[in-house]
Tab-separated table of C-alpha atoms and ligand atoms in Angstrom:
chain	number	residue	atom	x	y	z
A	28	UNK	CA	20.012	-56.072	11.947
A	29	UNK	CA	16.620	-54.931	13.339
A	30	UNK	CA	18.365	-52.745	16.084
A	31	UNK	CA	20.720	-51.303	13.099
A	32	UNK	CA	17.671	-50.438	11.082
A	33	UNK	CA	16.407	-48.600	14.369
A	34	UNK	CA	19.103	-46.453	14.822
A	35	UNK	CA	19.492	-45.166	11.072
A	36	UNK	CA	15.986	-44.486	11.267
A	37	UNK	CA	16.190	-42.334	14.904
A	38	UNK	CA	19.560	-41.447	13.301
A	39	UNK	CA	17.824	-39.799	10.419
A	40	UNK	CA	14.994	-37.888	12.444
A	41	UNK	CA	17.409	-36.476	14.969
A	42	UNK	CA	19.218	-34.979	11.898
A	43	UNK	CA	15.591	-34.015	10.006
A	44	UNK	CA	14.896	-31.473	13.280
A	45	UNK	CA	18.135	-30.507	13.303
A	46	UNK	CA	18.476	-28.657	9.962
A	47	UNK	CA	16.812	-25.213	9.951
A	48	UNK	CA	13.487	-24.470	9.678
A	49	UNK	CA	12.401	-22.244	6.860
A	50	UNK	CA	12.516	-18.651	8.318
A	51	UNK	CA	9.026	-17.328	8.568
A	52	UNK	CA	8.131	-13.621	7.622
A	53	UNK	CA	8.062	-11.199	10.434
A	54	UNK	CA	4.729	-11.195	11.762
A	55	UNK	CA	2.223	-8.559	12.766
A	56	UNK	CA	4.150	-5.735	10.748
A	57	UNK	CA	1.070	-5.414	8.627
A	58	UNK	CA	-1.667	-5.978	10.576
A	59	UNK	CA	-3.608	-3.082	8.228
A	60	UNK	CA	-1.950	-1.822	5.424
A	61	UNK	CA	1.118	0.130	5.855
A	62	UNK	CA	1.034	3.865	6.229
A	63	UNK	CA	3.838	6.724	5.471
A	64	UNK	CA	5.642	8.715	2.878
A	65	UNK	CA	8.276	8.110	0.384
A	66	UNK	CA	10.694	10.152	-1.483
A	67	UNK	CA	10.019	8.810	-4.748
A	68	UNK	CA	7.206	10.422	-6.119
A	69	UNK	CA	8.277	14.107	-5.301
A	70	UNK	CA	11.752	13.896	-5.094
A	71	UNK	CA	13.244	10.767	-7.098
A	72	UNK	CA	16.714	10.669	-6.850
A	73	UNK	CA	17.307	14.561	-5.154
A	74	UNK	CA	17.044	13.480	-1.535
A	75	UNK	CA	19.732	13.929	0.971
A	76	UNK	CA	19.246	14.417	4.895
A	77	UNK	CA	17.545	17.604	5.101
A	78	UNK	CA	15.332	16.582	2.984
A	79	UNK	CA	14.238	13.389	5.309
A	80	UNK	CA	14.775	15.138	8.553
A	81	UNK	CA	12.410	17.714	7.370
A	82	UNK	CA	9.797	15.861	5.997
A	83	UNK	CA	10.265	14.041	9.418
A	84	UNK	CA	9.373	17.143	11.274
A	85	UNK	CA	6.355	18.165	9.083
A	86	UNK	CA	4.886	14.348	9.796
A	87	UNK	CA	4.964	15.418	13.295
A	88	UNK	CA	3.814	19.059	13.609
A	89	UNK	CA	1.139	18.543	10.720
A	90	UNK	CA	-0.838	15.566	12.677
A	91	UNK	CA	-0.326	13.299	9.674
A	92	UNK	CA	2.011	11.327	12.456
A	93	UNK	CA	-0.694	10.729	14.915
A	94	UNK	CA	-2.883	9.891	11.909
A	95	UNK	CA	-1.256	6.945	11.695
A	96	UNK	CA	1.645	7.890	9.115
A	97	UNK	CA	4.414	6.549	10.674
A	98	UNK	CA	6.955	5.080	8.081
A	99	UNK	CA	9.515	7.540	6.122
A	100	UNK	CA	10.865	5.412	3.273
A	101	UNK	CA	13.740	6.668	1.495
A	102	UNK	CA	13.407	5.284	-1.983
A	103	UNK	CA	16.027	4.923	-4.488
A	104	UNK	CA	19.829	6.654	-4.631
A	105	UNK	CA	20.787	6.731	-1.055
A	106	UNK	CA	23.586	4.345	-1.535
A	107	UNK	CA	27.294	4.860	-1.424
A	108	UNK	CA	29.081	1.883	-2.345
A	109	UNK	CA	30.098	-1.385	-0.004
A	110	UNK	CA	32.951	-1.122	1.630
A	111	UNK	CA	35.926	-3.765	1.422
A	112	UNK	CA	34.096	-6.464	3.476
A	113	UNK	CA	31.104	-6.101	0.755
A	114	UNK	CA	28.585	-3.629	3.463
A	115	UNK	CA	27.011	-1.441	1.649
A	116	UNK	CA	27.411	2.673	2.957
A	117	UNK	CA	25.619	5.461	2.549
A	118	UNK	CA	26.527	8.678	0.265
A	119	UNK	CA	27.918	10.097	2.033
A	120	UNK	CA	27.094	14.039	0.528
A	121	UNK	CA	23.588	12.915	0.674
A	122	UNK	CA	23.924	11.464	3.882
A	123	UNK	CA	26.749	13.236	5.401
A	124	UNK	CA	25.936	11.389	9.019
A	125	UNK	CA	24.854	8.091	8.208
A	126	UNK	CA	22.227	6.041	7.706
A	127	UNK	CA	22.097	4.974	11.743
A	128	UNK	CA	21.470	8.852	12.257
A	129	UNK	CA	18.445	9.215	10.387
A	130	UNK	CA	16.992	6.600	12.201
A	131	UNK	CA	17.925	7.665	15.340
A	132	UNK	CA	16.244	11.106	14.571
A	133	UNK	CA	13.049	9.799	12.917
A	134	UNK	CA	12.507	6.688	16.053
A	135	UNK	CA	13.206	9.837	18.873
A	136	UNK	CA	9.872	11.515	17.105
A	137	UNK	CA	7.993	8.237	16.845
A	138	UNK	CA	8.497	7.460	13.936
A	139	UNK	CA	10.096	4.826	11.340
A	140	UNK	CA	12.718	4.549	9.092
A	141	UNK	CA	11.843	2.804	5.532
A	142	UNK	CA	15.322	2.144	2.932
A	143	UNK	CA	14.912	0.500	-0.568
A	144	UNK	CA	16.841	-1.672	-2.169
A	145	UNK	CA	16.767	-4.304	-5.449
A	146	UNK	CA	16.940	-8.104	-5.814
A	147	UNK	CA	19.123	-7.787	-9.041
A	148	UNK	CA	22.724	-6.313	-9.445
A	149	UNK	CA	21.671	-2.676	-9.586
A	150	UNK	CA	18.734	-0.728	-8.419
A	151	UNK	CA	16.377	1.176	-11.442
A	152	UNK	CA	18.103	3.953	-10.543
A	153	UNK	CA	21.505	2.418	-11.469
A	154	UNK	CA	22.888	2.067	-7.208
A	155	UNK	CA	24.192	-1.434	-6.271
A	156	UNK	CA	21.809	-3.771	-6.196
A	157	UNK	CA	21.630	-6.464	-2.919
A	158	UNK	CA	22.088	-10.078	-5.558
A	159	UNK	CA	24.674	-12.160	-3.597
A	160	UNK	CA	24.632	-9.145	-0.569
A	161	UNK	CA	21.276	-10.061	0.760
A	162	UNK	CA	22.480	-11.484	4.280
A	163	UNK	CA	24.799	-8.731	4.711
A	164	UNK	CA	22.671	-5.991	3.480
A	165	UNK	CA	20.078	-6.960	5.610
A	166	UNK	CA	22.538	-7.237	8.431
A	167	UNK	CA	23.464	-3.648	7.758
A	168	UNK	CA	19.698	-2.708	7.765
A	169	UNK	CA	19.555	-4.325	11.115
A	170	UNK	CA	22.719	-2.375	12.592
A	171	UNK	CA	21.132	0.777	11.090
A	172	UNK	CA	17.920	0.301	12.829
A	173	UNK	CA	15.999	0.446	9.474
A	174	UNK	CA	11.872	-0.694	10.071
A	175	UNK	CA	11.114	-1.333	6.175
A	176	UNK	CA	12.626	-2.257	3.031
A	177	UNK	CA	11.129	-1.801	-0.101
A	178	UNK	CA	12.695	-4.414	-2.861
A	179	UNK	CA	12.743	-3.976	-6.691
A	180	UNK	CA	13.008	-5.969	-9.252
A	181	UNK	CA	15.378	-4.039	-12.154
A	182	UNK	CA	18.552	-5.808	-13.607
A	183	UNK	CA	17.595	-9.253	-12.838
A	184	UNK	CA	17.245	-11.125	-15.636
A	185	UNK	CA	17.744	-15.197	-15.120
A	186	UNK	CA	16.337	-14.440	-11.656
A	187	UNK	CA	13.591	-16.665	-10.323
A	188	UNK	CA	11.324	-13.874	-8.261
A	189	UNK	CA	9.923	-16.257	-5.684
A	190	UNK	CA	13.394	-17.274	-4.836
A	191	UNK	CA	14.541	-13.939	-4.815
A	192	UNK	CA	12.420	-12.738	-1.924
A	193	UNK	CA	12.155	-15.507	-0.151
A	194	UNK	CA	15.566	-15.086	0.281
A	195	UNK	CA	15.397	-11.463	1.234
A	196	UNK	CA	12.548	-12.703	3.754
A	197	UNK	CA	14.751	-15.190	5.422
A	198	UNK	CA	17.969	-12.898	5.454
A	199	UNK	CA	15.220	-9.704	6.957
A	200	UNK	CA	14.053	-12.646	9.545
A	201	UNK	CA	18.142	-13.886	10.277
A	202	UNK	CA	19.004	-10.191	10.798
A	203	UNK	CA	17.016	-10.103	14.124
A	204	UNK	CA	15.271	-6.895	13.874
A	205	UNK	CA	11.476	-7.083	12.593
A	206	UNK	CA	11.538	-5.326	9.130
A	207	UNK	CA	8.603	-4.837	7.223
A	208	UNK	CA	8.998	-6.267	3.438
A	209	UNK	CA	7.033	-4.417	1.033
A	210	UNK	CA	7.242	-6.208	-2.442
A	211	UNK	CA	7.836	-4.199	-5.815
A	212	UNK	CA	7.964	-6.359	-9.007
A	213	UNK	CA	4.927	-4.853	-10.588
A	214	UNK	CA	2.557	-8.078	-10.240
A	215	UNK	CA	4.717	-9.445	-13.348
A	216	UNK	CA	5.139	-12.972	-11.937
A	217	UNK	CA	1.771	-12.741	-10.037
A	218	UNK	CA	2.921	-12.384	-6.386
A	219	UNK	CA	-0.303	-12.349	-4.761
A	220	UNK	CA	-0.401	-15.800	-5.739
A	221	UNK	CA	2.619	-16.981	-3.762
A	222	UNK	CA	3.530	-14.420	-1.582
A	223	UNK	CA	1.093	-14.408	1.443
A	224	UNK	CA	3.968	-16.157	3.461
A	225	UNK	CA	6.877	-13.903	2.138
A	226	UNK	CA	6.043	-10.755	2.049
A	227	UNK	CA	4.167	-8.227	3.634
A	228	UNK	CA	2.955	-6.606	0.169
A	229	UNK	CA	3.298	-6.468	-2.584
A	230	UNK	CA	3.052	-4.130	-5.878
A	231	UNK	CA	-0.175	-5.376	-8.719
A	232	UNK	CA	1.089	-2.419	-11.119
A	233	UNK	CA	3.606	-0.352	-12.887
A	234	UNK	CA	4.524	2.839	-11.104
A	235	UNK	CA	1.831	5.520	-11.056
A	236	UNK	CA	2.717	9.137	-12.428
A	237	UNK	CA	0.316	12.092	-11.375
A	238	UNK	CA	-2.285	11.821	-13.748
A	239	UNK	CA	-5.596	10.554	-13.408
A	240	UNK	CA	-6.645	8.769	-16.435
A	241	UNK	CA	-3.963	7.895	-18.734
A	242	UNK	CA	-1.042	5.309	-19.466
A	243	UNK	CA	2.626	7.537	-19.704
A	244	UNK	CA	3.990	5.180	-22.445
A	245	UNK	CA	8.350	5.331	-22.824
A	246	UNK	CA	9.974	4.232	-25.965
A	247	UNK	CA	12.058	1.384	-23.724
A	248	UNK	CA	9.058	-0.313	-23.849
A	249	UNK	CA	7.141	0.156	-20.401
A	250	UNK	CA	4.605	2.576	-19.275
A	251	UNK	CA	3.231	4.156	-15.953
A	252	UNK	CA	-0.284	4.438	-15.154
A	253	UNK	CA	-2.768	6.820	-14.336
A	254	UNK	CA	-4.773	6.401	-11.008
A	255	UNK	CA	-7.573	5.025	-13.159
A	256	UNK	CA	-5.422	2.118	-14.296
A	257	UNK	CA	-4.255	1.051	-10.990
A	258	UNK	CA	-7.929	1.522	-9.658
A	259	UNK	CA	-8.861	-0.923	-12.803
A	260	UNK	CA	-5.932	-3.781	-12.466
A	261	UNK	CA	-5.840	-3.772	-8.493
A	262	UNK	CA	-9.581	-4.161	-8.435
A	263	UNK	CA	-9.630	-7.712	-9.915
A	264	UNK	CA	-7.104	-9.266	-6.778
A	265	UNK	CA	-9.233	-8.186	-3.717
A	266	UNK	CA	-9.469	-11.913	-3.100
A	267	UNK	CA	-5.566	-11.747	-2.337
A	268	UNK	CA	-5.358	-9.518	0.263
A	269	UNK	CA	-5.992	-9.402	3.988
A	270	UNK	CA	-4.775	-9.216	7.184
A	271	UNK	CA	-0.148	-9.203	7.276
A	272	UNK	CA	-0.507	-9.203	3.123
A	273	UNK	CA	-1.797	-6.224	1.048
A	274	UNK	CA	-2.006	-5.400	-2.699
A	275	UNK	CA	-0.357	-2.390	-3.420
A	276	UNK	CA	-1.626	-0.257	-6.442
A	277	UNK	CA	1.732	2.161	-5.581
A	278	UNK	CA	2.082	5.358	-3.664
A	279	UNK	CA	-0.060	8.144	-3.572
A	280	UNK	CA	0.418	11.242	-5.829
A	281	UNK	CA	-1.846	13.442	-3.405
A	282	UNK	CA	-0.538	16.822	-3.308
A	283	UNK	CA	1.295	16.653	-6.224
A	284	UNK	CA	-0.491	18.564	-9.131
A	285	UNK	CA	-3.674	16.835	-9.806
A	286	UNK	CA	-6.854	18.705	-9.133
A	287	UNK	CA	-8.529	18.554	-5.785
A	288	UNK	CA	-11.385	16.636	-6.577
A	289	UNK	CA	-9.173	14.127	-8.510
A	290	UNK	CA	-6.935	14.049	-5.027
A	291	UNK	CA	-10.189	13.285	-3.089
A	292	UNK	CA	-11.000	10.234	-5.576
A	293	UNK	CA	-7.264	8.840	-6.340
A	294	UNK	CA	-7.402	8.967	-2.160
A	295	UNK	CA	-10.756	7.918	-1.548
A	296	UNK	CA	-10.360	4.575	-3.473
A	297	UNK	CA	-6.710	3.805	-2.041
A	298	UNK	CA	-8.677	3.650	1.282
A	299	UNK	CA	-11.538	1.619	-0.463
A	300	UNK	CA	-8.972	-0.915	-1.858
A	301	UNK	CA	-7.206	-1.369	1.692
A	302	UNK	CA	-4.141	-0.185	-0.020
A	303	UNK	CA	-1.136	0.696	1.354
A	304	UNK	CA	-1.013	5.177	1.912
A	305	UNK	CA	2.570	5.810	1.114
A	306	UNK	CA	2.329	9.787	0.203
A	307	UNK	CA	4.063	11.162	-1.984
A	308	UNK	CA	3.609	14.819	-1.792
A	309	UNK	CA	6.576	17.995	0.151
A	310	UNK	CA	4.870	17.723	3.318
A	311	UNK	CA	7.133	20.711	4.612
A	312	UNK	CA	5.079	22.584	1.571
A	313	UNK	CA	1.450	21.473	0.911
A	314	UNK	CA	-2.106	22.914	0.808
A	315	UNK	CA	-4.726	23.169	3.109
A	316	UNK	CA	-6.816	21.334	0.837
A	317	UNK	CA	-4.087	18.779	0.183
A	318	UNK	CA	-3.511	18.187	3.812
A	319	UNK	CA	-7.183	18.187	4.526
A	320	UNK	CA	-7.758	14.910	2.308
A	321	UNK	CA	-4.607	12.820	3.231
A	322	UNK	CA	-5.649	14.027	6.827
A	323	UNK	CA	-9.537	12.682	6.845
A	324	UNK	CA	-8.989	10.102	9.918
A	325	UNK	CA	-12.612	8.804	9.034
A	326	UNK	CA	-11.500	8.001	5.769
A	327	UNK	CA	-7.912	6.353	6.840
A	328	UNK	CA	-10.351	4.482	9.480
A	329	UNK	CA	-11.760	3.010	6.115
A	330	UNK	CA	-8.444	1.807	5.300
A	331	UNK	CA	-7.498	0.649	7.996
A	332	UNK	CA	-10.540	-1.398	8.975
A	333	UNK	CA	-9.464	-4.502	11.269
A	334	UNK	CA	-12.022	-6.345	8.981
A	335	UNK	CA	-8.962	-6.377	6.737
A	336	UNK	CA	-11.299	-7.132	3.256
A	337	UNK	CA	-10.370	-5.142	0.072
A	338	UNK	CA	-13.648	-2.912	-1.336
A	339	UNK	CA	-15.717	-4.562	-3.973
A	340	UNK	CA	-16.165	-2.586	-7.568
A	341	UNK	CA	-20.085	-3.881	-7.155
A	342	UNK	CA	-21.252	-1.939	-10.749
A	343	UNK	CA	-20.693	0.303	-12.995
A	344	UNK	CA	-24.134	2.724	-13.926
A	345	UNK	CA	-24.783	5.612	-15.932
A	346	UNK	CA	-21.482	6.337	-16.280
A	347	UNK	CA	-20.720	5.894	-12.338
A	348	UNK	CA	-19.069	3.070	-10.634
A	349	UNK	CA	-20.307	1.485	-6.812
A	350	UNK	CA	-18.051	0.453	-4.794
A	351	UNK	CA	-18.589	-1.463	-1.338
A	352	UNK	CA	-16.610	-2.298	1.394
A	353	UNK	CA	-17.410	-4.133	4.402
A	354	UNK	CA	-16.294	-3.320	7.942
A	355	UNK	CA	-15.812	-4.640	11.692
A	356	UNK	CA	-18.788	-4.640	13.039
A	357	UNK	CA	-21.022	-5.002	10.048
A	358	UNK	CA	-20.572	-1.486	8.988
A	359	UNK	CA	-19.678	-0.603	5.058
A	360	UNK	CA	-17.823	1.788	3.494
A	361	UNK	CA	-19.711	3.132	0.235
A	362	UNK	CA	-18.316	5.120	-2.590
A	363	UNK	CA	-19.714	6.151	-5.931
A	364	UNK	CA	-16.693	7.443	-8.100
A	365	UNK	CA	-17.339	9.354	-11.304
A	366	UNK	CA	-14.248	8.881	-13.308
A	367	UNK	CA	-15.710	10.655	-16.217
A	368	UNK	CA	-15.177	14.288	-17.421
A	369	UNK	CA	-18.363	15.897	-16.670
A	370	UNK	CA	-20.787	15.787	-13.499
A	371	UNK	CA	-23.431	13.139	-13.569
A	372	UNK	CA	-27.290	13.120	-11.656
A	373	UNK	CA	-27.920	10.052	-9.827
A	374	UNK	CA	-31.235	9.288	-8.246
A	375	UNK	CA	-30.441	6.533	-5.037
A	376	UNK	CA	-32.197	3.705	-4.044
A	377	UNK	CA	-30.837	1.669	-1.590
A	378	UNK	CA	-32.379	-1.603	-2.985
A	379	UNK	CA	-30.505	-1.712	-5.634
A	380	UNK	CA	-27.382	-2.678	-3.871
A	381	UNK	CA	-28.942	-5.357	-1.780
A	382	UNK	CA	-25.347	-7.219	-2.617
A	383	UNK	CA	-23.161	-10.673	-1.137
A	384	UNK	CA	-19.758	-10.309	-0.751
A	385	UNK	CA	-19.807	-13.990	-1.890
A	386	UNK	CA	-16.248	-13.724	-2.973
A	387	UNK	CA	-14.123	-13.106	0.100
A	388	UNK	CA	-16.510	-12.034	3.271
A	389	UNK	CA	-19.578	-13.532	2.957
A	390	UNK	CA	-21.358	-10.592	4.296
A	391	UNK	CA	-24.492	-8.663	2.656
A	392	UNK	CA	-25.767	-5.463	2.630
A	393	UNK	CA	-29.256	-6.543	3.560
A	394	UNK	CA	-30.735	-2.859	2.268
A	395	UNK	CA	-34.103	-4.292	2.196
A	396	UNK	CA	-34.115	-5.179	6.241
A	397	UNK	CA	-31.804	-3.274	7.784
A	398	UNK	CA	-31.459	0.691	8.222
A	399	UNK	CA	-28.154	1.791	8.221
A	400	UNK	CA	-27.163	5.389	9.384
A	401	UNK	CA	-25.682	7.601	6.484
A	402	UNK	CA	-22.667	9.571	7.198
A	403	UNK	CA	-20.373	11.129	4.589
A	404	UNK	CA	-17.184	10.861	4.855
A	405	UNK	CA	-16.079	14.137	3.166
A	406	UNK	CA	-18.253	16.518	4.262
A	407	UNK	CA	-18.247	15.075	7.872
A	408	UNK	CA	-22.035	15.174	8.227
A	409	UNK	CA	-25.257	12.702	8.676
A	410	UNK	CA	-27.604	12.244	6.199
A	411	UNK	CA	-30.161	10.172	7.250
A	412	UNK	CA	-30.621	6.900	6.956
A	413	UNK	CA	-31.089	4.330	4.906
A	414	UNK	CA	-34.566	3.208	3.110
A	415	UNK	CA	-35.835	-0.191	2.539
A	416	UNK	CA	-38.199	1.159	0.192
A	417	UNK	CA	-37.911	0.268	-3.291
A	418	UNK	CA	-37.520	3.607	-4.705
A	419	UNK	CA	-35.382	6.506	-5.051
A	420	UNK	CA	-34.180	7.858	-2.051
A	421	UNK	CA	-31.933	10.679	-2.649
A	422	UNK	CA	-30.817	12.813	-5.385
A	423	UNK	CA	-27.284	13.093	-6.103
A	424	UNK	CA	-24.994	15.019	-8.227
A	425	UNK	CA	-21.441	13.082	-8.413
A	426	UNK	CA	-19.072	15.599	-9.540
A	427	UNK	CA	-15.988	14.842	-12.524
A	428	UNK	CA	-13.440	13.089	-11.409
A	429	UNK	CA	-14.882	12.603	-7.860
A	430	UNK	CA	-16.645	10.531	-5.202
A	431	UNK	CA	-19.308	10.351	-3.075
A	432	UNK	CA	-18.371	8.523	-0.227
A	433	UNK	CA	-20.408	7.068	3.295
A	434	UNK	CA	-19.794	5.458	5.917
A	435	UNK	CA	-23.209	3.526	6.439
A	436	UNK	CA	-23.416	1.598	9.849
A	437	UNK	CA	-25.747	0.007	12.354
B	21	GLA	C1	10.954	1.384	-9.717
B	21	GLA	C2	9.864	1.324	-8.658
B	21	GLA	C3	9.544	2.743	-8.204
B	21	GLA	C4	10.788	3.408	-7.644
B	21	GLA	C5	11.894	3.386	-8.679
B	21	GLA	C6	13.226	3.829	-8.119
B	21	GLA	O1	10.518	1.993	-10.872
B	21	GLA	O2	8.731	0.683	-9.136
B	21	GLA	O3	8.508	2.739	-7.233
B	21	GLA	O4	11.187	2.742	-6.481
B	21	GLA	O5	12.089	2.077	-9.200
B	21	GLA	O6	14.234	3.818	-9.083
């Protein structure tokens, strides 16, 4: 009897480490937060090949590649329909030689391919969606030597979302080919609360339209924000993100008809919020101005910090708010933002910011013992150094719709 009770038991462990382990994400795809472009914001639906492969080329011969953008996602309406085994195709006017042929173009010139698909039966823009496809269309992905997949969350009612992309996760890690999984169900069931493990991230908001400071409401019911209101919901989840698993305030309208110095804020605090920089603007077609601010490299260095901590919305003061974000190496990234419509006079001193980052780094500015080195980040100059004085320092005029923004370190 004993011996029989002994051999159901092994009998029942041997069969325990047998079944499958739950597939992890792929790792290391998001060691800082993802950089690139996307068709979206410019181009919607309108894309076809040219389009990419041209974009493609302007990553490369403006510098933007070397900067570090290296994904090109195409968004929404590049699908065809599935063919009589259920694999989804390309369409094939927009795409007239495959999907495996844009990749092969954008990986010979360094850089990455990006598709986008939907956990429901449809995608927003009405293309088949992957429910009940996911192993295959991530198997397709795979073949097509795809890097990224950005998954929505339209026409999926009775859906549970953490079981939808977990199983999008496990068919991306089945597929064999590391595929970064950037989230999009507008923070409505709270993602950075579960998805650390799933995902590498995920989006906190509705979808941004170029405009600074106001909601875009639609009669159906749902609105897009303003860079204000992204800046305003992402800011309350820093505690969420980190290194492999970002919040994602959507892409960047840069470029796209805002004013300059509202380009130089919406930009300035992506990089402050350790956001994902997904432009958004016709790179074959943009300013000097425009390529100027997506192409600060001391300001995407902000970004991409390996310290890997979201910026902290410290205060808000006459009118102005402080931001803070600490750095490797006990550096911080400083940025006063006016979001209001007329210039505002600021008079500096340093001790007023003497701050703990109690809630996710533990690390202080310590203003009133150490001197940090003042270097701004948009005019590409020194100024000085800190005080630990208790008084004014420095004068300042913070323009509308702008920032002030340093790099203070050690
Ligand atoms: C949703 C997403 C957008 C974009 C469109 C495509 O609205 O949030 O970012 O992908 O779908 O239809």
């Amino acid at each position: 009897m004993r011996q029989l009770r002994f051999v159901a038991v092994v009998g029942c462990m041997l069969a325990l480490m047998a079944m499958p382990a739950k597939a992890q994400k792929w790792e290391h795809l998001a060691d800082t937060p993802q950089m690139g472009w996307s068709t979206w914001n410019k181009f919607q639906g309108n894309i076809s090949e040219d389009i990419v492969k041209g974009i493609a080329d302007a990553m490369v011969e403006s510098g933007l590649r070397d900067a570090g953008y290296t994904y090109i996602n195409i968004d929404d309406c590049w699908h065809g329909q599935r063919d009589g085994n259920g694999f989804i195709q390309t369409d094939p006017v927009k795409f007239p030689n495959g999907m495996r042929s844009v990749a092969e173009y954008l990986h010979a010139k360094g850089l990455k391919l990006g598709i986008y698909s939907d956990a429901g039966t449809n995608t927003c823009g009405g293309m088949p969606g992957s429910l009940g496809h996911e192993y295959q269309d991530a198997i397709q992905y795979a073949r097509w030597g795809v890097d990224y997949l950005k998954y929505d969350w339209c026409n999926t009612t009775n859906i549970n979302p953490r079981g939808a992309y977990q199983l999008i996760s496990d068919a991306l890690r089945s597929a064999g080919r590391p595929i970064f999984l950037s989230m999009c169900e507008w923070g409505n069931s709270k993602p950075w609360k579960w998805a650390r493990e799933v995902g590498h991230s995920w989006r906190t908001t509705p979808d941004i339209w170029c405009n600074f400071d106001s909601l875009r409401v639609f009669e159906a019911g749902y609105s897009q924000f303003g860079v204000m209101q992204c800046i305003a919901f992402n800011d309350s989840l820093r505690q969420y993100a980190g290194k492999g698993h970002w919040n994602d305030p959507d892409m960047l309208e840069v470029g796209n008809g805002m004013t300059e110095n509202e380009d130089r804020a919406h930009f300035t605090m992506w990089c402050m919020m350790a956001s994902p920089l997904i432009l958004g603007n016709d790179l074959r077609a943009m300013s000097e101005a425009t390529r100027n601010i997506i192409m600060n490299k001391e300001m995407i260095a902000i970004d991409q910090d390996t310290l890997c901590v979201q910026g902290l919305h410290y205060c808000d003061r006459d009118g102005l708010q402080f931001w803070f974000k600490p750095l490797a190496g006990g550096d911080w990234a400083f940025t006063i933002l006016n979001p209001t419509r007329h210039d505002i006079d600021f008079a500096l001193n340093w001790q007023d910011f003497n701050l703990t980052d109690k809630a996710v780094s533990g690390l202080s500015t310590d203003f009133d013992t150490k001197v940090y080195k003042v270097y701004n980040l948009w005019t590409h100059k020194p100024e000085g150094k800190t005080t630990t004085k208790n008084k004014p320092d420095r004068k300042l005029t913070v323009k509308s719709r702008d920032v002030i923004s340093y790099r203070l370190s050690l």
